[in-house]
Coordinates of N, CA, C and O in Angstrom, one line a residue:
T1 N -84.2 -154.1 -91.4 CA -83.8 -153.4 -90.2 C -84.1 -154.3 -89.0 O -84.9 -155.2 -89.0
Y2 N -83.4 -154.0 -87.9 CA -83.6 -154.8 -86.7 C -83.2 -153.8 -85.5 O -82.6 -152.8 -85.6
V3 N -83.7 -154.2 -84.3 CA -83.5 -153.4 -83.1 C -82.7 -154.2 -82.1 O -82.8 -155.4 -82.0
V4 N -81.8 -153.4 -81.4 CA -80.9 -154.0 -80.4 C -81.3 -153.2 -79.1 O -81.3 -152.0 -79.1
L5 N -81.6 -153.9 -78.0 CA -81.8 -153.3 -76.7 C -80.7 -153.7 -75.8 O -80.4 -154.9 -75.7
K6 N -80.1 -152.7 -75.1 CA -79.0 -153.0 -74.2 C -79.4 -152.3 -72.8 O -79.7 -151.2 -72.8
V7 N -79.4 -153.2 -71.8 CA -79.6 -152.7 -70.4 C -78.7 -153.4 -69.5 O -78.5 -154.6 -69.5
Q8 N -78.0 -152.6 -68.7 CA -76.9 -153.1 -67.8 C -76.0 -154.0 -68.6 O -75.5 -153.5 -69.6
N9 N -75.7 -155.2 -68.3 CA -74.8 -156.1 -69.0 C -75.6 -157.0 -69.9 O -75.0 -158.0 -70.4
L10 N -76.8 -156.7 -70.2 CA -77.7 -157.6 -71.0 C -77.9 -156.9 -72.4 O -78.0 -155.7 -72.6
K11 N -78.1 -157.8 -73.4 CA -78.4 -157.3 -74.8 C -79.3 -158.3 -75.4 O -79.2 -159.5 -75.3
S12 N -80.3 -157.8 -76.2 CA -81.2 -158.6 -76.9 C -81.5 -158.0 -78.3 O -81.5 -156.7 -78.4
T13 N -81.8 -158.8 -79.3 CA -81.9 -158.3 -80.6 C -83.2 -158.9 -81.3 O -83.5 -160.1 -81.0
T14 N -83.9 -158.1 -82.1 CA -85.0 -158.7 -82.8 C -84.5 -159.3 -84.1 O -83.3 -159.2 -84.4
I15 N -85.4 -160.0 -84.8 CA -85.0 -160.5 -86.1 C -85.1 -159.3 -87.1 O -85.7 -158.3 -86.7
D16 N -84.5 -159.4 -88.2 CA -84.5 -158.3 -89.2 C -85.8 -158.4 -90.0 O -86.3 -159.5 -90.3
R17 N -86.4 -157.2 -90.3 CA -87.6 -157.1 -91.1 C -87.3 -156.1 -92.3 O -86.6 -155.2 -92.2
R18 N -88.0 -156.4 -93.4 CA -87.9 -155.6 -94.6 C -89.0 -154.5 -94.6 O -90.0 -154.7 -93.9
G19 N -88.8 -153.5 -95.4 CA -89.9 -152.5 -95.6 C -89.6 -151.2 -95.0 O -88.7 -151.0 -94.2
R20 N -90.4 -150.2 -95.4 CA -90.2 -148.8 -94.9 C -90.8 -148.7 -93.5 O -90.4 -147.8 -92.8
E21 N -91.7 -149.5 -93.1 CA -92.3 -149.4 -91.8 C -92.3 -150.8 -91.1 O -93.4 -151.4 -91.0
P22 N -91.2 -151.3 -90.8 CA -91.1 -152.7 -90.2 C -91.8 -152.7 -88.8 O -91.9 -151.7 -88.1
C23 N -92.3 -153.9 -88.5 CA -93.0 -154.1 -87.2 C -92.5 -155.4 -86.6 O -92.5 -156.4 -87.3
W24 N -92.0 -155.3 -85.4 CA -91.4 -156.5 -84.8 C -92.4 -157.1 -83.8 O -92.4 -158.3 -83.6
E25 N -93.2 -156.3 -83.1 CA -94.1 -156.8 -82.0 C -93.4 -157.8 -81.2 O -93.9 -159.0 -81.0
Q26 N -92.3 -157.5 -80.6 CA -91.5 -158.4 -79.8 C -91.4 -157.9 -78.4 O -91.2 -156.7 -78.2
D27 N -91.6 -158.7 -77.4 CA -91.5 -158.3 -76.0 C -90.1 -158.6 -75.5 O -89.5 -159.7 -75.9
F28 N -89.5 -157.7 -74.8 CA -88.3 -157.9 -74.1 C -88.6 -157.9 -72.6 O -89.3 -156.9 -72.1
M29 N -88.1 -158.8 -71.8 CA -88.3 -158.8 -70.4 C -86.9 -159.1 -69.7 O -86.3 -160.1 -70.1
F30 N -86.5 -158.2 -68.9 CA -85.3 -158.3 -68.2 C -85.5 -158.2 -66.7 O -86.3 -157.4 -66.2
E31 N -84.8 -159.0 -65.9 CA -84.7 -158.7 -64.5 C -83.4 -157.9 -64.2 O -82.3 -158.5 -64.5
I32 N -83.5 -156.7 -63.8 CA -82.4 -155.8 -63.6 C -82.3 -155.3 -62.2 O -83.2 -155.3 -61.5
C33 N -81.1 -154.8 -61.9 CA -80.8 -154.2 -60.6 C -81.5 -152.8 -60.6 O -81.6 -152.1 -61.6
A34 N -81.9 -152.4 -59.4 CA -82.6 -151.1 -59.3 C -81.7 -149.9 -59.4 O -82.1 -148.8 -59.6
D35 N -80.4 -150.2 -59.3 CA -79.4 -149.1 -59.4 C -79.0 -148.7 -60.9 O -78.2 -147.9 -61.1
G36 N -79.7 -149.3 -61.8 CA -79.4 -149.0 -63.3 C -79.8 -147.6 -63.6 O -80.8 -147.1 -63.1
K37 N -79.1 -147.0 -64.5 CA -79.3 -145.6 -65.0 C -80.3 -145.6 -66.1 O -81.1 -144.7 -66.2
G38 N -80.2 -146.5 -67.1 CA -81.1 -146.5 -68.2 C -80.8 -147.5 -69.2 O -80.0 -148.5 -68.9
F39 N -81.4 -147.5 -70.4 CA -81.1 -148.5 -71.4 C -81.1 -147.8 -72.8 O -81.6 -146.7 -73.0
I40 N -80.4 -148.5 -73.7 CA -80.2 -148.0 -75.1 C -81.0 -148.9 -76.0 O -81.1 -150.1 -75.9
I41 N -81.7 -148.2 -77.0 CA -82.3 -148.8 -78.1 C -81.6 -148.4 -79.3 O -81.3 -147.2 -79.5
E42 N -81.2 -149.4 -80.2 CA -80.5 -149.1 -81.4 C -81.3 -149.6 -82.6 O -81.8 -150.8 -82.5
L43 N -81.4 -148.9 -83.6 CA -82.1 -149.3 -84.9 C -81.0 -149.5 -85.9 O -80.2 -148.6 -86.2
W44 N -80.9 -150.7 -86.5 CA -79.8 -151.1 -87.4 C -80.4 -151.5 -88.8 O -81.5 -152.1 -88.8
K45 N -79.6 -151.2 -89.8 CA -80.0 -151.6 -91.2 C -79.0 -152.7 -91.6 O -77.8 -152.5 -91.5
K46 N -79.5 -153.8 -91.9 CA -78.7 -155.0 -92.4 C -78.1 -154.7 -93.7 O -78.7 -154.2 -94.6
G47 N -76.8 -154.9 -93.8 CA -76.0 -154.7 -95.0 C -75.4 -156.0 -95.6 O -75.4 -157.0 -94.9
F48 N -74.9 -155.9 -96.8 CA -74.3 -157.0 -97.4 C -73.0 -157.4 -96.8 O -72.8 -158.6 -96.4
L49 N -72.2 -156.5 -96.5 CA -70.9 -156.7 -95.8 C -70.9 -156.4 -94.4 O -70.3 -157.1 -93.5
W50 N -71.6 -155.2 -94.0 CA -71.7 -154.8 -92.6 C -73.0 -154.1 -92.4 O -73.6 -153.6 -93.4
D51 N -73.4 -154.0 -91.2 CA -74.6 -153.3 -90.9 C -74.3 -151.9 -90.5 O -73.2 -151.6 -90.1
S52 N -75.3 -151.0 -90.7 CA -75.2 -149.6 -90.4 C -76.3 -149.2 -89.4 O -77.4 -149.6 -89.5
I53 N -75.9 -148.3 -88.4 CA -76.8 -147.9 -87.4 C -77.6 -146.7 -88.0 O -77.1 -145.8 -88.6
L54 N -79.0 -146.8 -87.8 CA -79.9 -145.7 -88.3 C -80.2 -144.7 -87.2 O -80.5 -143.6 -87.5
G55 N -80.1 -145.2 -85.9 CA -80.4 -144.3 -84.8 C -80.3 -145.0 -83.5 O -80.3 -146.2 -83.4
V56 N -80.2 -144.2 -82.5 CA -80.0 -144.7 -81.1 C -80.9 -143.8 -80.2 O -81.1 -142.7 -80.4
L57 N -81.3 -144.4 -79.1 CA -82.1 -143.8 -78.1 C -81.8 -144.2 -76.7 O -81.6 -145.4 -76.4
W58 N -81.6 -143.3 -75.8 CA -81.3 -143.6 -74.4 C -82.5 -143.2 -73.6 O -83.1 -142.1 -73.7
I59 N -83.0 -144.2 -72.8 CA -84.2 -144.0 -72.0 C -83.8 -144.2 -70.5 O -83.4 -145.3 -70.1
P60 N -83.8 -143.1 -69.7 CA -83.5 -143.3 -68.3 C -84.6 -144.1 -67.6 O -85.8 -144.0 -67.8
L61 N -84.1 -145.0 -66.7 CA -85.0 -145.9 -66.0 C -85.9 -145.1 -65.1 O -87.1 -145.5 -64.8
A62 N -85.5 -143.9 -64.6 CA -86.3 -143.1 -63.7 C -87.5 -142.6 -64.4 O -88.5 -142.2 -63.8
T63 N -87.6 -142.6 -65.8 CA -88.7 -142.1 -66.5 C -89.7 -143.2 -66.9 O -90.8 -142.9 -67.4
V64 N -89.4 -144.4 -66.6 CA -90.2 -145.6 -66.9 C -91.2 -145.8 -65.8 O -90.9 -145.9 -64.7
E65 N -92.5 -145.9 -66.2 CA -93.6 -146.1 -65.3 C -93.9 -147.6 -65.1 O -93.5 -148.4 -65.9
H66 N -94.6 -147.9 -64.0 CA -95.0 -149.2 -63.7 C -96.4 -149.5 -64.3 O -97.2 -148.6 -64.4
A67 N -96.6 -150.7 -64.7 CA -97.9 -151.1 -65.3 C -98.1 -152.6 -65.1 O -97.2 -153.3 -64.9
T68 N -99.4 -153.0 -65.3 CA -99.7 -154.4 -65.2 C -100.0 -155.0 -66.6 O -100.0 -156.2 -66.7
D69 N -100.1 -154.1 -67.6 CA -100.4 -154.6 -68.9 C -99.9 -153.7 -70.0 O -99.5 -152.5 -69.7
E70 N -99.8 -154.1 -71.2 CA -99.3 -153.3 -72.3 C -100.2 -152.1 -72.5 O -101.4 -152.1 -72.2
G71 N -99.6 -151.0 -73.0 CA -100.4 -149.8 -73.4 C -100.2 -149.5 -74.8 O -99.8 -150.4 -75.6
P72 N -100.7 -148.3 -75.3 CA -100.6 -148.0 -76.7 C -99.2 -147.7 -77.2 O -98.9 -147.7 -78.4
G73 N -98.3 -147.4 -76.3 CA -96.9 -147.1 -76.7 C -96.8 -145.6 -77.0 O -97.7 -144.8 -77.0
S74 N -95.5 -145.2 -77.3 CA -95.2 -143.8 -77.6 C -94.2 -143.8 -78.7 O -93.4 -144.7 -78.8
W75 N -94.3 -142.8 -79.6 CA -93.3 -142.6 -80.6 C -92.1 -141.9 -80.1 O -92.2 -140.9 -79.4
W76 N -90.9 -142.4 -80.3 CA -89.7 -141.8 -79.9 C -88.8 -141.5 -81.1 O -88.7 -142.3 -82.0
T77 N -88.2 -140.3 -81.1 CA -87.3 -140.0 -82.1 C -85.9 -140.5 -81.8 O -85.4 -140.4 -80.7
L78 N -85.3 -141.2 -82.8 CA -83.9 -141.7 -82.7 C -82.9 -140.6 -82.9 O -83.2 -139.7 -83.7
H79 N -81.7 -140.8 -82.4 CA -80.7 -139.8 -82.5 C -79.4 -140.4 -83.1 O -79.3 -141.6 -83.1
S80 N -78.5 -139.5 -83.5 CA -77.3 -140.0 -84.2 C -76.1 -140.1 -83.2 O -75.0 -140.6 -83.6
E81 N -76.2 -139.4 -82.0 CA -75.0 -139.4 -81.2 C -75.4 -139.8 -79.7 O -76.5 -139.5 -79.3
V82 N -74.4 -140.4 -79.1 CA -74.6 -140.8 -77.7 C -73.8 -139.8 -76.8 O -72.6 -139.5 -77.1
I83 N -74.4 -139.3 -75.7 CA -73.7 -138.4 -74.8 C -73.2 -139.3 -73.6 O -73.9 -140.1 -73.0
K84 N -71.8 -139.2 -73.4 CA -71.2 -140.0 -72.3 C -70.5 -139.1 -71.3 O -70.0 -138.0 -71.7
N85 N -70.4 -139.6 -70.1 CA -69.6 -139.0 -69.1 C -68.6 -140.1 -68.7 O -68.9 -141.0 -68.0
G86 N -67.4 -140.1 -69.3 CA -66.5 -141.2 -69.2 C -67.0 -142.3 -70.0 O -67.3 -142.2 -71.2
S87 N -67.2 -143.5 -69.4 CA -67.8 -144.6 -70.1 C -69.3 -144.8 -69.8 O -69.9 -145.6 -70.4
E88 N -69.9 -143.9 -69.0 CA -71.3 -144.0 -68.6 C -72.1 -143.1 -69.6 O -71.9 -142.0 -69.8
I89 N -73.1 -143.8 -70.2 CA -74.1 -143.1 -71.1 C -75.0 -142.3 -70.3 O -75.6 -142.7 -69.3
Q90 N -75.2 -141.0 -70.8 CA -76.1 -140.1 -70.1 C -77.3 -139.6 -71.0 O -78.2 -138.9 -70.5
G91 N -77.2 -139.9 -72.2 CA -78.3 -139.5 -73.1 C -77.9 -139.6 -74.6 O -76.9 -140.2 -74.9
T92 N -78.8 -139.1 -75.4 CA -78.5 -139.1 -76.9 C -78.8 -137.7 -77.4 O -79.6 -136.9 -76.8
K93 N -78.3 -137.3 -78.5 CA -78.5 -136.0 -79.1 C -78.5 -136.1 -80.7 O -78.1 -137.1 -81.2
T94 N -78.8 -135.0 -81.3 CA -78.9 -134.9 -82.8 C -79.9 -135.8 -83.4 O -79.6 -136.9 -83.8
P95 N -81.2 -135.4 -83.4 CA -82.2 -136.2 -83.9 C -82.0 -136.6 -85.4 O -81.5 -135.9 -86.2
T96 N -82.4 -137.8 -85.7 CA -82.4 -138.3 -87.1 C -83.9 -138.2 -87.6 O -84.8 -137.8 -86.9
S97 N -84.1 -138.7 -88.8 CA -85.5 -138.7 -89.4 C -86.2 -140.0 -89.0 O -87.3 -140.2 -89.4
H98 N -85.6 -140.8 -88.2 CA -86.2 -142.1 -87.8 C -86.9 -142.0 -86.5 O -86.4 -141.4 -85.5
E99 N -88.1 -142.7 -86.4 CA -88.8 -142.8 -85.1 C -89.1 -144.3 -84.9 O -89.2 -145.1 -85.8
I100 N -89.4 -144.6 -83.6 CA -89.7 -146.0 -83.3 C -90.9 -145.9 -82.2 O -90.9 -145.1 -81.3
L101 N -91.8 -146.8 -82.4 CA -93.0 -146.9 -81.5 C -92.6 -148.0 -80.4 O -92.4 -149.1 -80.7
L102 N -92.6 -147.5 -79.1 CA -92.2 -148.4 -78.0 C -93.2 -148.3 -76.9 O -93.7 -147.2 -76.6
D103 N -93.5 -149.4 -76.3 CA -94.3 -149.5 -75.1 C -93.4 -149.9 -74.0 O -93.0 -151.1 -73.9
V104 N -92.9 -149.0 -73.2 CA -91.9 -149.3 -72.2 C -92.5 -149.2 -70.8 O -93.1 -148.1 -70.4
Y105 N -92.4 -150.2 -70.0 CA -92.9 -150.2 -68.6 C -92.2 -151.2 -67.7 O -91.7 -152.2 -68.2
F106 N -92.2 -151.0 -66.4 CA -91.8 -152.0 -65.4 C -93.0 -152.8 -65.2 O -94.1 -152.3 -64.8
A107 N -92.9 -154.1 -65.3 CA -94.0 -155.0 -65.1 C -94.2 -155.2 -63.6 O -93.3 -155.6 -62.9
L108 N -95.4 -155.0 -63.1 CA -95.7 -155.2 -61.7 C -96.0 -156.7 -61.5 O -96.5 -157.4 -62.4
P109 N -95.6 -157.2 -60.3 CA -95.9 -158.6 -60.0 C -97.4 -158.9 -60.0 O -98.2 -158.1 -59.7
F110 N -97.7 -160.1 -60.5 CA -99.2 -160.5 -60.6 C -99.7 -160.8 -59.2 O -99.1 -161.2 -58.3

């Protein structure tokens, strides 16, 4: 499995990991505009011919707190559907059986 993170026009991907409880311990850092609405986390399963999505999560930027250092993180339930208003993503729905542990924060300047 691997994780894809999409925010504004940026996209980053982890390497793929095997096992029932994969651990990536990978940091993503983006410089983004303040007018952004949120970002998408996707969990994918690597396939022989094509990959399949296991779940997706929309996190509104308005809910992300500021911090100076990493925290313990939180478990988030992944969903199978994306809610859109036109082309703009507004959320996700229909929980799957998959969860992901994320530590999400805006980094304060040193």
